[in-house]
Short mmCIF file of C-alpha atoms in Angstrom, two decimals:
data_model
loop_
_atom_site.label_atom_id
_atom_site.label_comp_id
_atom_site.label_asym_id
_atom_site.label_seq_id
_atom_site.Cartn_x
_atom_site.Cartn_y
_atom_site.Cartn_z
CA MET A 34 -176.74 122.03 207.90
CA ASP A 35 -173.97 119.56 207.13
CA ALA A 36 -172.52 119.67 203.64
CA ALA A 37 -173.66 116.89 201.33
CA PRO A 38 -171.07 114.14 201.01
CA THR A 39 -168.98 114.38 197.87
CA THR A 40 -166.89 111.82 196.01
CA SER A 41 -163.32 112.85 195.38
CA ARG A 42 -161.77 112.73 191.94
CA ALA A 43 -159.28 110.17 193.24
CA ALA A 44 -162.12 107.85 194.18
CA LEU A 45 -163.82 108.29 190.82
CA ALA A 46 -160.68 107.73 188.75
CA PRO A 47 -160.53 103.90 189.04
CA ALA A 48 -164.19 103.59 188.05
CA ALA A 49 -163.67 105.90 185.07
CA ALA A 50 -160.59 103.93 184.01
CA ARG A 51 -162.50 100.66 184.23
CA ARG A 52 -165.34 102.10 182.15
CA MET A 53 -162.93 103.37 179.52
CA ALA A 54 -161.16 100.01 179.36
CA ALA A 55 -164.53 98.26 179.01
CA ASP A 56 -165.50 100.63 176.20
CA TYR A 57 -162.28 100.03 174.29
CA LEU A 58 -162.74 96.30 174.76
CA ALA A 59 -166.30 96.64 173.41
CA LEU A 60 -164.89 98.25 170.26
CA THR A 61 -163.21 94.91 169.47
CA LYS A 62 -166.56 93.06 169.58
CA PRO A 63 -165.41 90.23 171.91
CA LYS A 64 -168.63 88.22 171.53
CA VAL A 65 -168.12 87.99 167.78
CA GLN A 66 -164.45 87.19 168.34
CA SER A 67 -165.19 84.02 170.28
CA LEU A 68 -166.49 82.19 167.22
CA LEU A 69 -163.69 83.52 165.01
CA LEU A 70 -161.09 82.26 167.47
CA LEU A 71 -162.83 78.90 167.73
CA THR A 72 -162.63 78.36 163.97
CA THR A 73 -158.98 79.43 164.06
CA ILE A 74 -158.00 77.02 166.84
CA THR A 75 -159.93 74.06 165.47
CA THR A 76 -158.50 74.62 161.99
CA MET A 77 -154.99 74.64 163.43
CA LEU A 78 -155.63 71.33 165.15
CA VAL A 79 -156.96 69.85 161.93
CA ALA A 80 -153.94 71.14 159.99
CA GLY A 81 -151.36 69.52 162.27
CA ASP A 82 -150.00 69.46 165.81
CA PRO A 83 -149.33 73.10 166.69
CA SER A 84 -147.71 74.01 169.98
CA VAL A 85 -149.68 75.90 172.59
CA GLY A 86 -147.41 78.86 171.97
CA LEU A 87 -148.17 78.92 168.24
CA ILE A 88 -151.90 78.70 168.92
CA ALA A 89 -151.67 81.57 171.41
CA LEU A 90 -149.65 83.78 169.05
CA THR A 91 -152.01 83.09 166.15
CA CYS A 92 -155.08 83.80 168.26
CA LEU A 93 -153.52 87.03 169.53
CA GLY A 94 -152.89 88.22 166.00
CA GLY A 95 -156.35 87.16 164.91
CA TYR A 96 -157.97 88.97 167.82
CA LEU A 97 -156.02 92.15 167.11
CA SER A 98 -157.00 92.08 163.43
CA ALA A 99 -160.68 91.34 163.95
CA GLY A 100 -160.79 93.70 166.92
CA GLY A 101 -159.32 96.47 164.82
CA ALA A 102 -161.94 95.84 162.15
CA GLY A 103 -164.63 96.00 164.81
CA ALA A 104 -163.35 99.36 166.04
CA VAL A 105 -163.36 100.79 162.52
CA ASN A 106 -166.90 99.49 162.11
CA HIS A 107 -167.91 101.33 165.29
CA TRP A 108 -166.33 104.49 163.88
CA TYR A 109 -167.98 104.33 160.47
CA ASP A 110 -171.42 103.16 161.62
CA ARG A 111 -171.73 105.56 164.54
CA ASP A 112 -174.56 107.50 162.85
CA VAL A 113 -176.83 104.49 162.29
CA ASP A 114 -175.76 102.83 165.55
CA ALA A 115 -177.03 105.86 167.48
CA ARG A 116 -180.50 105.42 165.94
CA MET A 117 -180.90 101.70 166.58
CA ALA A 118 -181.96 100.41 169.98
CA ARG A 119 -179.61 97.39 169.79
CA THR A 120 -176.53 99.52 169.13
CA ALA A 121 -177.32 102.94 170.63
CA ASP A 122 -175.16 102.30 173.70
CA ARG A 123 -172.05 101.41 171.73
CA PRO A 124 -169.09 103.53 172.91
CA VAL A 125 -168.75 105.74 169.82
CA ALA A 126 -172.47 106.04 169.11
CA ALA A 127 -173.10 107.01 172.75
CA GLY A 128 -170.28 109.57 172.73
CA ARG A 129 -168.06 107.93 175.32
CA ILE A 130 -165.22 107.43 172.81
CA SER A 131 -164.51 109.94 170.06
CA PRO A 132 -164.77 108.80 166.42
CA ARG A 133 -161.14 109.76 165.80
CA ALA A 134 -159.94 107.73 168.79
CA ALA A 135 -161.90 104.67 167.61
CA LEU A 136 -160.48 104.94 164.08
CA VAL A 137 -156.90 105.33 165.31
CA PHE A 138 -157.38 102.47 167.76
CA GLY A 139 -158.74 100.17 165.05
CA CYS A 140 -155.98 100.92 162.57
CA ALA A 141 -153.34 100.54 165.28
CA LEU A 142 -154.68 97.11 166.24
CA SER A 143 -154.57 96.01 162.61
CA ALA A 144 -150.98 97.17 162.23
CA LEU A 145 -150.01 95.38 165.45
CA SER A 146 -151.74 92.24 164.20
CA PHE A 147 -149.78 92.18 160.97
CA ALA A 148 -146.48 92.83 162.72
CA GLU A 149 -147.12 90.25 165.42
CA LEU A 150 -148.19 87.51 163.02
CA ALA A 151 -145.49 88.25 160.44
CA LEU A 152 -142.72 88.25 163.05
CA THR A 153 -143.85 85.41 165.33
CA VAL A 154 -145.92 83.14 163.05
CA ASN A 155 -145.31 83.74 159.34
CA LEU A 156 -145.82 86.37 156.68
CA LEU A 157 -148.70 84.55 154.99
CA ALA A 158 -150.73 84.41 158.19
CA GLY A 159 -150.14 88.11 158.77
CA SER A 160 -151.10 88.97 155.20
CA LEU A 161 -154.29 86.91 155.36
CA ALA A 162 -155.30 88.59 158.62
CA MET A 163 -154.73 91.96 156.96
CA CYS A 164 -156.94 90.87 154.06
CA GLY A 165 -159.67 90.02 156.56
CA PHE A 166 -159.35 93.47 158.12
CA VAL A 167 -159.58 95.22 154.74
CA GLY A 168 -162.46 93.00 153.67
CA TYR A 169 -164.54 93.78 156.75
CA THR A 170 -163.79 97.50 156.90
CA LEU A 171 -163.63 98.63 153.26
CA LEU A 172 -165.52 95.91 151.38
CA TYR A 173 -168.34 95.30 153.87
CA THR A 174 -168.64 98.29 156.21
CA VAL A 175 -167.82 101.17 153.87
CA TRP A 176 -168.84 99.88 150.44
CA LEU A 177 -171.44 97.09 150.58
CA LYS A 178 -173.42 97.46 153.80
CA ARG A 179 -175.34 100.59 152.79
CA ARG A 180 -175.58 99.83 149.07
CA THR A 181 -176.88 96.30 148.44
CA TRP A 182 -178.81 93.50 150.09
CA GLN A 183 -175.95 91.17 149.12
CA ASN A 184 -173.74 93.00 151.62
CA ILE A 185 -173.53 90.07 153.98
CA VAL A 186 -172.95 87.55 151.16
CA TRP A 187 -169.73 89.10 149.87
CA GLY A 188 -168.78 90.99 153.00
CA GLY A 189 -169.09 87.74 154.91
CA ALA A 190 -165.91 86.53 153.24
CA ALA A 191 -163.97 88.52 155.84
CA GLY A 192 -165.44 86.36 158.58
CA ALA A 193 -164.29 83.26 156.72
CA VAL A 194 -160.62 84.29 156.81
CA PRO A 195 -159.73 82.89 160.29
CA PRO A 196 -159.55 79.26 159.04
CA LEU A 197 -157.12 80.41 156.34
CA VAL A 198 -155.00 82.19 158.94
CA GLY A 199 -155.01 79.12 161.18
CA TRP A 200 -154.07 76.79 158.35
CA ALA A 201 -151.27 79.06 157.14
CA ALA A 202 -149.95 79.39 160.69
CA VAL A 203 -149.47 75.63 161.00
CA THR A 204 -148.46 74.63 157.46
CA GLY A 205 -146.94 77.82 156.07
CA GLY A 206 -149.23 77.61 153.04
CA LEU A 207 -152.77 76.96 151.80
CA ASP A 208 -154.27 73.94 150.08
CA GLY A 209 -157.64 72.57 149.06
CA MET A 210 -158.66 71.67 152.60
CA ALA A 211 -158.09 75.23 153.79
CA ILE A 212 -160.29 76.51 150.96
CA TYR A 213 -163.05 74.07 151.92
CA LEU A 214 -163.05 75.38 155.49
CA PHE A 215 -163.14 78.95 154.18
CA ALA A 216 -166.11 78.00 151.98
CA ILE A 217 -168.00 76.44 154.87
CA VAL A 218 -167.87 79.66 156.90
CA PHE A 219 -168.58 81.72 153.78
CA PHE A 220 -171.81 79.84 152.99
CA TRP A 221 -172.79 79.63 156.67
CA THR A 222 -172.72 83.41 157.14
CA PRO A 223 -175.77 84.46 155.05
CA PRO A 224 -178.37 82.15 156.62
CA HIS A 225 -176.91 82.85 160.05
CA PHE A 226 -177.10 86.61 159.63
CA TRP A 227 -180.38 86.70 157.71
CA ALA A 228 -182.10 84.88 160.56
CA LEU A 229 -180.96 87.73 162.81
CA SER A 230 -181.94 90.35 160.22
CA LEU A 231 -185.53 89.07 160.31
CA LEU A 232 -185.60 90.03 163.98
CA MET A 233 -184.01 93.41 163.24
CA LYS A 234 -185.94 94.29 160.08
CA ASP A 235 -187.67 97.39 161.46
CA GLU A 236 -184.42 98.73 162.92
CA TYR A 237 -182.60 98.34 159.62
CA ALA A 238 -185.47 99.91 157.71
CA LYS A 239 -185.49 102.89 160.08
CA VAL A 240 -181.86 103.72 159.35
CA GLY A 241 -181.92 102.84 155.65
CA ILE A 242 -179.66 99.78 155.72
CA PRO A 243 -180.70 97.58 152.74
CA MET A 244 -180.67 94.23 154.46
CA LEU A 245 -182.45 91.44 152.60
CA PRO A 246 -185.78 91.51 154.52
CA VAL A 247 -185.97 95.29 154.08
CA VAL A 248 -185.32 95.22 150.32
CA ARG A 249 -186.85 91.92 149.21
CA GLY A 250 -189.25 91.17 152.06
CA GLU A 251 -189.41 88.55 154.77
CA ALA A 252 -190.77 85.76 152.54
CA GLU A 253 -187.82 86.10 150.15
CA THR A 254 -185.41 86.20 153.08
CA ARG A 255 -186.80 82.94 154.43
CA ARG A 256 -186.52 81.39 150.95
CA GLN A 257 -182.91 82.49 150.65
CA ILE A 258 -182.15 81.03 154.07
CA VAL A 259 -183.44 77.64 152.89
CA LEU A 260 -181.40 77.85 149.67
CA TYR A 261 -178.22 78.75 151.52
CA ALA A 262 -178.82 76.02 154.10
CA LEU A 263 -178.91 73.54 151.20
CA LEU A 264 -175.77 75.04 149.67
CA LEU A 265 -174.04 74.89 153.05
CA TYR A 266 -175.01 71.23 153.40
CA ALA A 267 -173.42 70.47 150.04
CA VAL A 268 -170.25 72.42 150.78
CA THR A 269 -169.75 70.68 154.13
CA GLN A 270 -169.47 67.35 152.31
CA LEU A 271 -166.40 68.49 150.37
CA PRO A 272 -163.81 67.77 153.11
CA PHE A 273 -165.02 64.15 153.29
CA CYS A 274 -165.37 63.69 149.54
CA ALA A 275 -161.83 65.02 149.02
CA GLY A 276 -160.47 62.54 151.57
CA GLY A 277 -159.40 65.16 154.08
CA LEU A 278 -161.79 64.04 156.81
CA GLY A 279 -163.43 60.74 157.70
CA ALA A 280 -166.48 59.05 159.13
CA ILE A 281 -166.77 61.04 162.38
CA TYR A 282 -166.89 64.29 160.48
CA LEU A 283 -169.24 62.87 157.85
CA ALA A 284 -171.75 61.74 160.48
CA ALA A 285 -171.63 65.11 162.24
CA SER A 286 -171.98 67.08 158.99
CA LEU A 287 -174.99 65.01 157.94
CA VAL A 288 -176.79 65.35 161.27
CA LEU A 289 -175.97 69.02 161.79
CA GLY A 290 -176.69 69.90 158.17
CA GLY A 291 -180.01 68.10 158.29
CA ALA A 292 -180.95 69.96 161.46
CA PHE A 293 -179.98 73.30 159.88
CA ILE A 294 -182.12 72.60 156.81
CA ALA A 295 -185.01 71.48 159.00
CA GLY A 296 -184.79 74.70 161.01
CA ALA A 297 -184.72 76.77 157.83
CA VAL A 298 -187.76 74.97 156.40
CA LEU A 299 -189.59 75.35 159.70
CA LEU A 300 -188.87 79.08 159.65
CA GLN A 301 -190.21 79.31 156.10
CA ARG A 302 -193.41 77.54 157.05
CA ARG A 303 -194.09 79.24 160.38
CA ALA A 304 -192.77 82.68 159.43
CA ASP A 305 -192.54 83.82 163.04
CA ARG A 306 -189.93 85.56 165.16
CA ARG A 307 -189.49 82.60 167.50
CA SER A 308 -188.39 80.34 164.65
CA ALA A 309 -185.99 83.01 163.39
CA LEU A 310 -184.42 83.39 166.82
CA ARG A 311 -184.11 79.63 167.27
CA LEU A 312 -182.42 79.24 163.89
CA TYR A 313 -180.04 82.12 164.62
CA LEU A 314 -179.00 80.60 167.94
CA PHE A 315 -178.72 77.12 166.45
CA SER A 316 -176.48 78.44 163.68
CA LEU A 317 -173.93 79.50 166.29
CA LEU A 318 -173.96 76.05 167.87
CA TYR A 319 -173.89 74.44 164.44
CA LEU A 320 -170.61 76.02 163.40
CA ALA A 321 -168.96 75.29 166.73
CA LEU A 322 -170.01 71.63 166.68
CA LEU A 323 -169.07 71.17 163.01
CA PHE A 324 -165.53 72.47 163.50
CA GLY A 325 -165.28 70.52 166.74
CA ALA A 326 -166.20 67.37 164.79
CA MET A 327 -163.32 68.06 162.43
CA VAL A 328 -160.89 67.99 165.32
CA ALA A 329 -162.43 64.83 166.73
CA ASP A 330 -162.14 63.18 163.33
CA VAL A 331 -158.41 63.81 162.93
CA LYS A 332 -157.40 63.33 166.56
CA LEU A 333 -159.41 60.27 167.61
#
């Protein structure tokens, strides 16, 4: 009988290398990064007329910082990730990358981010990116996430740092407009994430993560989403009221904000998973269109 065909180690090596590279890329949470980079780029265009090179260098530093934070999150949350269907196949939770390697990788990316931004952009941009890294890893992941239902409220500040980094990269400083953009992302984060948490309630409850629907119930979560949608609507008017943006932005903020509130109210009334999913997906589009409207307002 002929021997069964075997695959040589040389033939397997490229596939293994590709899988390892894909796993390390997954540690940086590239899907989440896309929205962070969008708010960075649009903010830079609102702040001035940055060169393509400056935009690229700022985005590289931002990706390294947020990617490093994502890797540390994978390291710290590996125990709960392994028990949740949505996250069980993450590289550390599944055992394909060691916890130590993920932690070292994440910290190394953060250090590279600070060095790259400080040397090629400016020190303030590098320092702000470092603050975002610390906020996501220590404030949110390690301290708040497993202790309080307000984890995403205060921990979400880390996700609002990219506009500050983008503004500092172009102007070398921060002003009221930069703070308004930070506030928009800050108040957008809770209703965005709570819509998702309604879909993931049972998973969070299983692993003991005190997300709002687990601790306070789904009805309270839907009420909070409506309240934060109203707060977000108010905050988005600040750039126009302060004279930083004009009519194009105002029209977009009114229409998008009204649609967000309508979706939140519909979710409260229907109290079903479909409405939660639709609001979650719309919230992603909402932020992209709102920041895009800012650029249109200052460039057209």
